[in-house]
Short mmCIF file of C-alpha atoms in Angstrom, two decimals:
data_model
loop_
_atom_site.label_atom_id
_atom_site.label_comp_id
_atom_site.label_asym_id
_atom_site.label_seq_id
_atom_site.Cartn_x
_atom_site.Cartn_y
_atom_site.Cartn_z
CA MET O 21 80.69 160.51 81.31
CA LYS O 22 78.49 159.31 84.19
CA TYR O 23 77.08 156.59 81.91
CA LEU O 24 80.59 155.39 80.96
CA LYS O 25 81.61 155.31 84.62
CA THR O 26 78.54 153.23 85.49
CA CYS O 27 79.29 150.78 82.65
CA TRP O 28 82.89 150.50 83.79
CA ILE O 29 81.79 149.65 87.34
CA CYS O 30 79.43 146.99 85.94
CA VAL O 31 82.20 145.46 83.83
CA VAL O 32 84.57 145.35 86.81
CA SER O 33 81.89 143.80 89.05
CA ILE O 34 81.07 141.11 86.49
CA SER O 35 84.77 140.39 85.96
CA LEU O 36 85.34 139.96 89.70
CA PHE O 37 82.34 137.67 89.96
CA LEU O 38 83.62 135.50 87.10
CA LEU O 39 87.10 135.45 88.62
CA PHE O 40 85.86 134.19 91.98
CA TRP O 41 83.41 131.77 90.36
CA GLY O 42 86.17 130.44 88.15
CA GLY O 43 88.42 129.97 91.15
CA HIS O 44 85.65 128.03 92.89
CA VAL O 45 85.22 125.75 89.89
CA LEU O 46 88.99 125.21 89.64
CA LYS O 47 89.16 124.09 93.26
CA SER O 48 86.11 121.82 93.05
CA ASP O 49 87.15 118.22 92.62
CA VAL O 50 83.59 116.92 92.43
CA PRO O 51 80.17 118.30 91.46
CA SER O 52 78.30 120.18 94.16
CA PHE O 53 75.59 117.50 94.38
CA LEU O 54 78.15 115.13 95.96
CA PRO O 55 79.28 116.83 99.18
CA ASN O 56 82.75 116.38 100.60
CA ILE O 57 82.01 114.96 104.06
CA GLY O 58 85.69 114.72 105.00
CA LEU O 59 86.49 112.63 108.05
CA ARG O 60 82.84 111.61 108.42
CA GLY O 61 83.66 109.28 105.55
CA TYR O 62 85.64 107.04 107.92
CA VAL O 63 83.71 105.17 110.60
CA LYS O 64 85.20 103.17 113.46
CA ILE O 65 84.51 99.44 113.54
CA ASN O 66 83.07 99.11 117.03
CA PRO O 67 82.04 95.72 118.44
CA ASP O 68 79.21 97.51 120.29
CA GLY O 69 77.88 98.95 117.01
CA ARG O 70 78.33 102.63 117.95
CA ASN O 71 78.94 105.05 115.08
CA GLN O 72 82.18 106.89 115.73
CA PHE O 73 83.92 108.89 113.02
CA LEU O 74 87.64 109.41 112.60
CA GLU O 75 88.87 112.49 114.45
CA MET O 76 92.46 113.22 113.57
CA ARG O 77 94.19 116.32 112.24
CA CYS O 78 97.88 116.77 111.44
CA SER O 79 99.91 119.84 110.61
CA ALA O 80 102.30 117.94 108.33
CA CYS O 81 102.10 114.39 106.97
CA ALA O 82 104.56 112.02 105.35
CA LEU O 83 102.92 109.67 102.87
CA VAL O 84 105.40 106.84 102.31
CA SER O 85 105.11 104.98 99.03
CA SER O 86 105.68 101.23 98.90
CA SER O 87 107.77 101.71 95.77
CA GLY O 88 111.27 100.37 95.28
CA GLN O 89 112.27 104.02 94.89
CA MET O 90 112.58 104.02 98.69
CA LEU O 91 115.50 101.59 98.65
CA GLY O 92 118.70 103.45 99.45
CA ALA O 93 116.86 106.73 100.05
CA GLY O 94 118.27 107.07 103.57
CA ILE O 95 115.44 109.36 104.69
CA GLY O 96 113.98 107.33 107.54
CA GLY O 97 114.87 110.00 110.08
CA GLU O 98 113.23 112.73 108.00
CA ILE O 99 110.06 110.67 107.67
CA ASP O 100 109.91 109.85 111.38
CA SER O 101 110.29 113.53 112.29
CA THR O 102 107.02 114.38 110.51
CA ALA O 103 103.94 114.87 112.68
CA CYS O 104 101.96 112.03 111.05
CA VAL O 105 103.20 109.16 108.88
CA PHE O 106 100.98 107.31 106.40
CA ARG O 107 101.78 103.85 105.05
CA MET O 108 99.86 101.53 102.77
CA ASN O 109 98.77 97.91 102.94
CA MET O 110 101.40 95.61 104.41
CA ALA O 111 104.50 97.72 103.68
CA PRO O 112 106.88 96.87 106.55
CA THR O 113 109.30 99.11 108.40
CA ARG O 114 111.33 96.43 110.19
CA GLY O 115 114.63 95.99 108.37
CA TYR O 116 114.05 99.12 106.27
CA GLU O 117 114.09 101.78 108.97
CA LYS O 118 117.02 103.67 107.47
CA ASP O 119 115.12 104.25 104.22
CA VAL O 120 111.45 104.38 105.21
CA GLY O 121 111.45 105.20 108.93
CA ASN O 122 109.83 103.34 111.78
CA ARG O 123 106.75 105.32 112.89
CA THR O 124 103.27 104.68 111.50
CA THR O 125 100.38 106.96 112.40
CA VAL O 126 97.89 105.78 109.77
CA ARG O 127 97.96 102.62 107.66
CA VAL O 128 95.47 102.46 104.78
CA VAL O 129 94.68 98.88 103.79
CA SER O 130 92.83 97.35 100.84
CA HIS O 131 90.26 94.63 101.42
CA THR O 132 92.49 92.35 99.33
CA SER O 133 95.32 92.72 101.87
CA VAL O 134 93.29 91.62 104.90
CA PRO O 135 94.46 87.96 104.58
CA LEU O 136 98.06 89.20 104.64
CA LEU O 137 97.25 91.28 107.70
CA LEU O 138 95.97 88.19 109.48
CA ARG O 139 99.10 86.28 108.52
CA ASP O 140 101.39 88.99 109.94
CA GLN O 141 99.14 90.14 112.79
CA ASN O 142 101.75 89.52 115.48
CA TYR O 143 104.02 92.07 113.80
CA LEU O 144 101.44 94.52 112.47
CA LEU O 145 98.72 94.50 115.10
CA ARG O 146 100.29 93.50 118.41
CA SER O 147 102.93 96.20 117.98
CA SER O 148 100.54 98.79 116.51
CA LEU O 149 99.46 100.76 119.56
CA GLY O 150 99.18 104.33 118.37
CA THR O 151 98.52 103.31 114.76
CA THR O 152 95.14 103.90 113.14
CA TYR O 153 94.06 101.40 110.47
CA VAL O 154 91.72 102.51 107.68
CA PHE O 155 90.28 99.75 105.47
CA TRP O 156 88.60 100.23 102.13
CA GLY O 157 86.67 97.82 99.96
CA PRO O 158 83.53 97.37 97.85
CA GLU O 159 80.16 97.25 99.56
CA ARG O 160 79.70 93.53 98.95
CA HIS O 161 82.72 92.85 101.19
CA MET O 162 82.22 95.65 103.70
CA ARG O 163 78.46 95.50 104.33
CA GLN O 164 77.51 95.39 108.00
CA ASP O 165 74.45 93.11 107.91
CA GLY O 166 76.42 89.97 108.65
CA LYS O 167 77.07 89.23 104.97
CA GLY O 168 80.16 91.39 104.52
CA ARG O 169 82.97 88.85 104.60
CA VAL O 170 85.82 91.34 105.08
CA PHE O 171 83.86 93.49 107.52
CA ASN O 172 83.17 90.42 109.67
CA ILE O 173 86.90 89.69 109.81
CA LEU O 174 87.66 93.28 110.79
CA LEU O 175 84.98 93.18 113.48
CA LYS O 176 86.67 90.11 114.94
CA ILE O 177 90.03 91.90 114.85
CA ALA O 178 88.51 94.94 116.59
CA ARG O 179 87.27 92.70 119.41
CA GLU O 180 90.69 91.13 119.88
CA TYR O 181 92.88 94.22 119.49
CA THR O 182 90.96 96.76 121.52
CA GLY O 183 93.88 99.18 121.66
CA VAL O 184 94.11 99.56 117.89
CA GLY O 185 91.90 102.08 116.08
CA ILE O 186 90.22 100.25 113.17
CA TYR O 187 88.12 102.25 110.70
CA ALA O 188 86.32 101.55 107.43
CA VAL O 189 85.88 103.88 104.48
CA THR O 190 82.13 104.35 104.14
CA LYS O 191 80.20 103.47 101.01
CA GLU O 192 79.50 107.17 100.50
CA ARG O 193 83.18 108.04 100.69
CA ILE O 194 84.06 105.40 98.12
CA GLN O 195 81.37 106.80 95.83
CA TYR O 196 82.91 110.23 96.37
CA CYS O 197 86.34 108.90 95.32
CA ASP O 198 84.81 107.35 92.19
CA GLN O 199 83.25 110.70 91.35
CA VAL O 200 86.54 112.51 91.92
CA PHE O 201 88.22 110.14 89.45
CA GLU O 202 85.50 110.73 86.86
CA ASN O 203 85.52 114.48 87.38
CA GLN O 204 89.30 114.65 86.91
CA THR O 205 89.54 112.29 83.94
CA GLY O 206 86.15 112.47 82.22
CA LYS O 207 85.96 108.66 82.48
CA ASN O 208 83.67 106.51 84.55
CA ARG O 209 85.91 104.34 86.70
CA MET O 210 83.69 101.25 86.50
CA LYS O 211 83.22 101.51 82.74
CA THR O 212 86.98 101.54 82.24
CA GLY O 213 87.19 98.17 84.03
CA SER O 214 89.57 99.53 86.66
CA PHE O 215 89.80 99.85 90.43
CA LEU O 216 91.11 102.81 92.39
CA SER O 217 94.39 102.02 94.12
CA THR O 218 95.10 102.13 97.84
CA GLY O 219 97.34 105.09 97.02
CA PHE O 220 94.32 107.01 95.71
CA PHE O 221 92.32 106.45 98.91
CA THR O 222 95.40 107.35 100.97
CA MET O 223 95.87 110.64 99.13
CA ILE O 224 92.20 111.53 99.65
CA LEU O 225 92.44 110.72 103.38
CA ALA O 226 95.68 112.69 103.72
CA MET O 227 94.03 115.73 102.12
CA ASP O 228 91.15 115.35 104.58
CA MET O 229 93.51 115.21 107.57
CA CYS O 230 96.67 117.16 106.80
CA GLU O 231 97.58 120.80 106.35
CA SER O 232 100.55 119.78 104.20
CA ILE O 233 101.63 116.47 102.65
CA HIS O 234 105.10 115.23 101.72
CA VAL O 235 104.90 112.20 99.43
CA TYR O 236 107.97 109.98 99.44
CA GLY O 237 109.06 107.52 96.75
CA MET O 238 106.28 108.11 94.23
CA VAL O 239 107.18 108.68 90.57
CA ASP O 240 105.31 111.09 88.31
CA LYS O 241 103.17 110.14 85.31
CA ASN O 242 106.05 110.52 82.84
CA TYR O 243 108.74 108.70 84.80
CA CYS O 244 108.40 105.37 82.99
CA SER O 245 108.56 107.11 79.61
CA ARG O 246 111.76 108.88 80.59
CA ALA O 247 113.31 105.87 82.33
CA SER O 248 112.25 103.14 79.90
CA ASN O 249 114.99 100.78 81.15
CA SER O 250 114.28 101.29 84.84
CA VAL O 251 114.85 98.19 86.98
CA VAL O 252 113.36 99.67 90.17
CA PRO O 253 111.12 97.07 91.85
CA TYR O 254 107.41 97.66 92.30
CA HIS O 255 107.65 97.21 96.09
CA TYR O 256 110.75 97.86 98.19
CA PHE O 257 110.09 94.86 100.44
CA GLU O 258 109.35 92.07 97.95
CA ARG O 259 112.03 89.49 97.29
CA ARG O 260 110.46 88.49 94.00
CA HIS O 261 111.58 91.27 91.68
CA VAL O 262 108.63 92.79 89.82
CA GLY O 263 109.50 95.92 87.88
CA GLU O 264 107.69 99.11 88.85
CA CYS O 265 107.33 100.49 85.34
CA ARG O 266 106.38 97.13 83.90
CA THR O 267 103.60 96.88 86.50
CA TYR O 268 102.39 100.41 85.80
CA ARG O 269 102.24 99.86 82.04
CA TYR O 270 100.38 96.60 82.44
CA HIS O 271 97.76 98.06 84.78
CA GLU O 272 97.30 101.19 82.70
CA HIS O 273 96.22 99.20 79.64
CA VAL O 274 94.64 95.99 80.97
CA ARG O 275 90.94 95.93 80.09
CA HIS O 276 89.58 94.58 83.36
CA GLY O 277 90.71 94.53 86.97
CA GLY O 278 93.67 96.91 86.78
CA HIS O 279 94.67 100.06 88.60
CA ARG O 280 95.26 103.15 86.47
CA PHE O 281 98.44 104.07 88.32
CA ILE O 282 99.77 106.47 85.66
CA THR O 283 96.42 108.22 85.33
CA GLU O 284 96.19 108.55 89.11
CA LYS O 285 99.62 110.19 89.23
CA ALA O 286 98.44 112.74 86.68
CA ILE O 287 95.53 113.48 89.04
CA TYR O 288 97.89 113.90 92.00
CA ALA O 289 99.87 116.45 89.99
CA GLN O 290 96.65 118.43 89.46
CA TRP O 291 95.88 118.31 93.18
CA ALA O 292 99.37 119.49 94.02
CA MET O 293 98.72 122.65 92.03
CA ARG O 294 95.93 123.53 94.50
CA HIS O 295 96.94 121.85 97.75
CA ARG O 296 100.12 121.84 99.84
CA ILE O 297 101.53 118.62 98.39
CA THR O 298 105.20 118.04 97.58
CA PHE O 299 106.90 114.97 96.14
CA LYS O 300 110.33 113.77 97.23
CA HIS O 301 112.71 111.00 96.17
CA PRO O 302 112.05 111.59 93.32
CA SER O 303 110.87 115.18 93.19
CA TRP O 304 108.21 116.23 90.67
CA SER O 305 108.10 119.15 88.28
CA LEU O 306 104.63 120.59 88.64
CA ALA O 307 104.72 123.07 85.78
CA LYS O 308 101.41 123.17 83.94
CA ASP O 309 101.31 121.00 80.79
#
Protein backbone atom coordinates (compact mmCIF):
# COMPACT_ATOMS: atom_id res chain seq x y z
CA MET A 1 0.00 0.00 0.00
CA LYS A 2 2.86 2.34 0.95
CA TYR A 3 4.59 1.46 -2.35
CA LEU A 4 1.45 2.28 -4.36
CA LYS A 5 1.07 5.59 -2.53
CA THR A 6 4.69 6.50 -3.30
CA CYS A 7 4.22 5.64 -7.00
CA TRP A 8 1.05 7.71 -7.12
CA ILE A 9 2.88 10.73 -5.67
CA CYS A 10 5.63 10.28 -8.28
CA VAL A 11 3.10 10.10 -11.11
CA VAL A 12 1.35 13.25 -9.88
CA SER A 13 4.66 15.12 -9.51
CA ILE A 14 5.79 14.17 -13.01
CA SER A 15 2.39 15.14 -14.44
CA LEU A 16 2.54 18.56 -12.79
CA PHE A 17 6.07 19.09 -14.08
CA LEU A 18 5.00 18.22 -17.63
CA LEU A 19 1.94 20.46 -17.33
CA PHE A 20 3.99 23.49 -16.30
CA TRP A 21 6.73 22.72 -18.83
CA GLY A 22 4.14 22.35 -21.55
CA GLY A 23 2.60 25.67 -20.59
CA HIS A 24 6.02 27.30 -20.80
CA VAL A 25 6.60 25.89 -24.27
CA LEU A 26 3.13 27.01 -25.40
CA LYS A 27 3.84 30.57 -24.32
CA SER A 28 7.32 30.70 -25.84
CA ASP A 29 7.27 32.47 -29.18
CA VAL A 30 10.97 31.98 -29.82
CA PRO A 31 13.69 29.53 -28.74
CA SER A 32 15.36 30.25 -25.43
CA PHE A 33 18.70 31.03 -27.09
CA LEU A 34 17.17 34.24 -28.52
CA PRO A 35 16.12 36.32 -25.50
CA ASN A 36 13.17 38.68 -25.58
CA ILE A 37 14.80 42.01 -24.70
CA GLY A 38 11.52 43.92 -24.91
CA LEU A 39 11.81 47.70 -25.04
CA ARG A 40 15.61 47.50 -25.13
CA GLY A 41 15.04 46.57 -28.76
CA TYR A 42 14.14 50.18 -29.55
CA VAL A 43 16.90 52.78 -29.31
CA LYS A 44 16.47 56.55 -29.56
CA ILE A 45 18.17 58.30 -32.46
CA ASN A 46 20.17 60.92 -30.57
CA PRO A 47 22.30 63.50 -32.39
CA ASP A 48 24.78 63.30 -29.49
CA GLY A 49 25.13 59.53 -29.95
CA ARG A 50 23.84 58.56 -26.49
CA ASN A 51 22.15 55.17 -26.20
CA GLN A 52 18.67 55.66 -24.81
CA PHE A 53 16.04 52.93 -24.95
CA LEU A 54 12.31 53.36 -25.30
CA GLU A 55 10.58 53.66 -21.93
CA MET A 56 6.83 53.57 -22.35
CA ARG A 57 4.14 51.40 -20.81
CA CYS A 58 0.38 51.55 -21.43
CA SER A 59 -2.52 49.89 -19.69
CA ALA A 60 -4.61 49.66 -22.86
CA CYS A 61 -3.65 50.30 -26.48
CA ALA A 62 -5.59 50.86 -29.68
CA LEU A 63 -3.77 49.57 -32.75
CA VAL A 64 -5.42 51.24 -35.73
CA SER A 65 -5.14 49.43 -39.05
CA SER A 66 -4.67 51.39 -42.26
CA SER A 67 -7.27 49.17 -43.92
CA GLY A 68 -10.30 50.44 -45.80
CA GLN A 69 -12.31 48.54 -43.18
CA MET A 70 -12.02 51.73 -41.11
CA LEU A 71 -14.13 53.74 -43.54
CA GLY A 72 -17.55 54.35 -42.05
CA ALA A 73 -16.61 52.67 -38.76
CA GLY A 74 -17.51 55.76 -36.73
CA ILE A 75 -15.28 54.72 -33.82
CA GLY A 76 -12.89 57.66 -33.67
CA GLY A 77 -14.08 58.63 -30.20
CA GLU A 78 -13.60 55.09 -28.89
CA ILE A 79 -10.07 54.97 -30.30
CA ASP A 80 -9.13 58.38 -28.88
CA SER A 81 -10.37 57.36 -25.42
CA THR A 82 -7.77 54.56 -25.24
CA ALA A 83 -4.65 55.22 -23.18
CA CYS A 84 -2.24 54.77 -26.12
CA VAL A 85 -2.96 54.81 -29.85
CA PHE A 86 -0.73 53.10 -32.42
CA ARG A 87 -0.74 53.98 -36.12
CA MET A 88 1.37 52.77 -39.01
CA ASN A 89 3.43 54.43 -41.71
CA MET A 90 1.79 57.53 -43.15
CA ALA A 91 -1.85 56.73 -42.29
CA PRO A 92 -3.43 60.17 -41.73
CA THR A 93 -6.06 61.22 -39.22
CA ARG A 94 -6.96 64.60 -40.71
CA GLY A 95 -10.26 64.27 -42.56
CA TYR A 96 -10.89 60.80 -41.10
CA GLU A 97 -11.25 61.67 -37.42
CA LYS A 98 -14.78 60.31 -37.14
CA ASP A 99 -13.64 56.84 -38.21
CA VAL A 100 -10.03 56.55 -37.01
CA GLY A 101 -9.69 59.16 -34.27
CA ASN A 102 -7.20 61.98 -33.95
CA ARG A 103 -4.65 61.01 -31.27
CA THR A 104 -1.39 59.24 -32.06
CA THR A 105 0.86 58.00 -29.27
CA VAL A 106 3.14 55.77 -31.34
CA ARG A 107 3.62 55.66 -35.11
CA VAL A 108 5.58 52.70 -36.49
CA VAL A 109 7.17 53.49 -39.84
CA SER A 110 8.89 51.34 -42.47
CA HIS A 111 12.17 52.47 -44.00
CA THR A 112 10.36 52.55 -47.34
CA SER A 113 7.97 55.22 -46.04
CA VAL A 114 10.66 57.68 -44.95
CA PRO A 115 10.51 59.61 -48.29
CA LEU A 116 6.76 60.04 -47.77
CA LEU A 117 7.42 61.25 -44.24
CA LEU A 118 9.77 63.91 -45.59
CA ARG A 119 7.17 64.97 -48.14
CA ASP A 120 4.48 65.39 -45.46
CA GLN A 121 6.73 66.50 -42.61
CA ASN A 122 4.84 69.74 -42.00
CA TYR A 123 1.73 67.71 -41.19
CA LEU A 124 3.30 64.66 -39.55
CA LEU A 125 6.29 66.06 -37.69
CA ARG A 126 5.58 69.70 -36.90
CA SER A 127 2.27 68.72 -35.32
CA SER A 128 3.59 65.54 -33.67
CA LEU A 129 4.55 66.73 -30.20
CA GLY A 130 3.64 63.87 -27.91
CA THR A 131 4.00 61.26 -30.66
CA THR A 132 6.80 58.70 -30.59
CA TYR A 133 8.09 57.48 -33.96
CA VAL A 134 9.58 53.99 -34.27
CA PHE A 135 11.36 53.19 -37.55
CA TRP A 136 12.31 49.75 -38.78
CA GLY A 137 14.47 48.67 -41.68
CA PRO A 138 17.24 46.29 -42.76
CA GLU A 139 20.74 46.80 -41.41
CA ARG A 140 22.11 48.06 -44.73
CA HIS A 141 19.78 51.08 -44.47
CA MET A 142 19.87 51.57 -40.70
CA ARG A 143 23.58 51.10 -39.93
CA GLN A 144 25.07 53.89 -37.83
CA ASP A 145 28.59 54.11 -39.30
CA GLY A 146 27.70 56.86 -41.74
CA LYS A 147 26.72 54.41 -44.49
CA GLY A 148 23.12 53.82 -43.43
CA ARG A 149 21.17 55.96 -45.87
CA VAL A 150 17.86 55.89 -43.99
CA PHE A 151 19.50 56.24 -40.58
CA ASN A 152 21.33 59.35 -41.79
CA ILE A 153 18.01 60.88 -42.86
CA LEU A 154 16.45 60.07 -39.49
CA LEU A 155 19.44 61.56 -37.67
CA LYS A 156 18.91 64.78 -39.61
CA ILE A 157 15.21 64.74 -38.69
CA ALA A 158 16.08 64.20 -35.01
CA ARG A 159 18.31 67.28 -35.09
CA GLU A 160 15.57 69.42 -36.61
CA TYR A 161 12.58 68.15 -34.62
CA THR A 162 14.02 67.98 -31.14
CA GLY A 163 10.60 67.69 -29.51
CA VAL A 164 9.70 64.48 -31.33
CA GLY A 165 10.83 61.10 -29.97
CA ILE A 166 12.47 59.19 -32.84
CA TYR A 167 13.53 55.58 -32.28
CA ALA A 168 14.93 52.77 -34.41
CA VAL A 169 14.25 49.06 -34.09
CA THR A 170 17.62 47.48 -33.35
CA LYS A 171 19.22 44.84 -35.53
CA GLU A 172 18.78 42.36 -32.69
CA ARG A 173 15.08 43.10 -32.41
CA ILE A 174 14.57 42.59 -36.13
CA GLN A 175 16.39 39.25 -35.87
CA TYR A 176 14.07 38.39 -32.99
CA CYS A 177 11.02 39.17 -35.16
CA ASP A 178 12.41 36.97 -37.95
CA GLN A 179 12.84 34.15 -35.46
CA VAL A 180 9.30 34.63 -34.14
CA PHE A 181 7.98 34.28 -37.70
CA GLU A 182 10.00 31.11 -38.27
CA ASN A 183 9.03 29.63 -34.92
CA GLN A 184 5.33 30.23 -35.59
CA THR A 185 5.29 29.07 -39.22
CA GLY A 186 8.20 26.63 -39.53
CA LYS A 187 9.46 28.71 -42.47
CA ASN A 188 12.55 30.85 -42.73
CA ARG A 189 11.35 34.33 -43.64
CA MET A 190 14.28 35.11 -45.95
CA LYS A 191 14.07 31.78 -47.77
CA THR A 192 10.41 32.42 -48.57
CA GLY A 193 11.42 35.64 -50.36
CA SER A 194 9.19 37.76 -48.12
CA PHE A 195 9.47 40.73 -45.79
CA LEU A 196 7.71 41.20 -42.48
CA SER A 197 5.08 43.93 -42.63
CA THR A 198 4.96 47.10 -40.57
CA GLY A 199 1.89 45.56 -38.94
CA PHE A 200 4.03 42.67 -37.66
CA PHE A 201 6.57 45.01 -36.04
CA THR A 202 3.72 47.10 -34.60
CA MET A 203 2.09 44.06 -33.01
CA ILE A 204 5.40 43.01 -31.46
CA LEU A 205 5.97 46.52 -30.07
CA ALA A 206 2.41 46.71 -28.75
CA MET A 207 2.88 43.40 -26.91
CA ASP A 208 6.10 44.80 -25.44
CA MET A 209 4.36 47.97 -24.22
CA CYS A 210 0.71 47.23 -23.52
CA GLU A 211 -1.23 45.27 -20.93
CA SER A 212 -4.09 44.87 -23.41
CA ILE A 213 -4.44 45.58 -27.13
CA HIS A 214 -7.54 46.43 -29.17
CA VAL A 215 -6.86 46.04 -32.89
CA TYR A 216 -9.17 48.03 -35.15
CA GLY A 217 -9.94 47.39 -38.82
CA MET A 218 -7.85 44.26 -39.33
CA VAL A 219 -9.43 41.24 -41.05
CA ASP A 220 -8.67 37.66 -40.06
CA LYS A 221 -6.84 35.09 -42.20
CA ASN A 222 -10.06 33.69 -43.69
CA TYR A 223 -11.81 36.96 -44.47
CA CYS A 224 -10.84 37.08 -48.15
CA SER A 225 -11.99 33.49 -48.65
CA ARG A 226 -15.37 34.29 -47.12
CA ALA A 227 -15.75 37.66 -48.84
CA SER A 228 -14.37 36.77 -52.26
CA ASN A 229 -16.12 39.75 -53.90
CA SER A 230 -15.01 42.30 -51.32
CA VAL A 231 -14.37 45.78 -52.74
CA VAL A 232 -12.88 47.21 -49.53
CA PRO A 233 -9.78 49.27 -50.39
CA TYR A 234 -6.35 48.30 -49.11
CA HIS A 235 -5.87 51.69 -47.41
CA TYR A 236 -8.66 53.93 -46.16
CA PHE A 237 -6.86 57.11 -47.26
CA GLU A 238 -5.78 56.29 -50.81
CA ARG A 239 -7.71 57.80 -53.67
CA ARG A 240 -6.45 55.19 -56.10
CA HIS A 241 -8.64 52.20 -55.29
CA VAL A 242 -6.55 49.09 -54.66
CA GLY A 243 -8.53 46.16 -53.30
CA GLU A 244 -7.55 44.83 -49.90
CA CYS A 245 -8.12 41.16 -50.68
CA ARG A 246 -6.52 41.43 -54.08
CA THR A 247 -3.42 42.90 -52.43
CA TYR A 248 -3.34 40.21 -49.76
CA ARG A 249 -3.63 37.37 -52.29
CA TYR A 250 -0.91 38.83 -54.46
CA HIS A 251 1.53 39.27 -51.57
CA GLU A 252 0.79 35.85 -50.11
CA HIS A 253 1.89 34.07 -53.28
CA VAL A 254 4.48 36.33 -54.93
CA ARG A 255 7.87 34.61 -54.93
CA HIS A 256 10.04 37.58 -54.01
CA GLY A 257 9.54 40.87 -52.20
CA GLY A 258 6.05 40.34 -50.80
CA HIS A 259 4.51 40.50 -47.35
CA ARG A 260 2.77 37.36 -46.11
CA PHE A 261 -0.21 39.29 -44.79
CA ILE A 262 -2.55 36.29 -44.51
CA THR A 263 0.10 34.19 -42.77
CA GLU A 264 0.81 37.03 -40.36
CA LYS A 265 -2.88 37.27 -39.46
CA ALA A 266 -2.86 33.56 -38.62
CA ILE A 267 0.06 34.30 -36.28
CA TYR A 268 -1.83 37.16 -34.63
CA ALA A 269 -4.73 34.78 -33.95
CA GLN A 270 -2.29 32.45 -32.17
CA TRP A 271 -0.96 35.32 -30.07
CA ALA A 272 -4.47 36.39 -29.15
CA MET A 273 -5.03 32.98 -27.58
CA ARG A 274 -2.24 33.77 -25.08
CA HIS A 275 -2.24 37.55 -24.78
CA ARG A 276 -4.93 40.15 -24.09
CA ILE A 277 -5.60 40.99 -27.74
CA THR A 278 -9.05 41.66 -29.20
CA PHE A 279 -10.04 42.51 -32.75
CA LYS A 280 -12.80 44.97 -33.63
CA HIS A 281 -14.45 46.18 -36.84
CA PRO A 282 -14.43 43.37 -37.85
CA SER A 283 -14.31 41.11 -34.81
CA TRP A 284 -12.47 37.78 -34.98
CA SER A 285 -13.54 34.32 -33.91
CA LEU A 286 -10.58 32.91 -32.03
CA ALA A 287 -11.80 29.35 -31.61
CA LYS A 288 -8.97 26.87 -32.06
CA ASP A 289 -8.76 25.37 -35.58
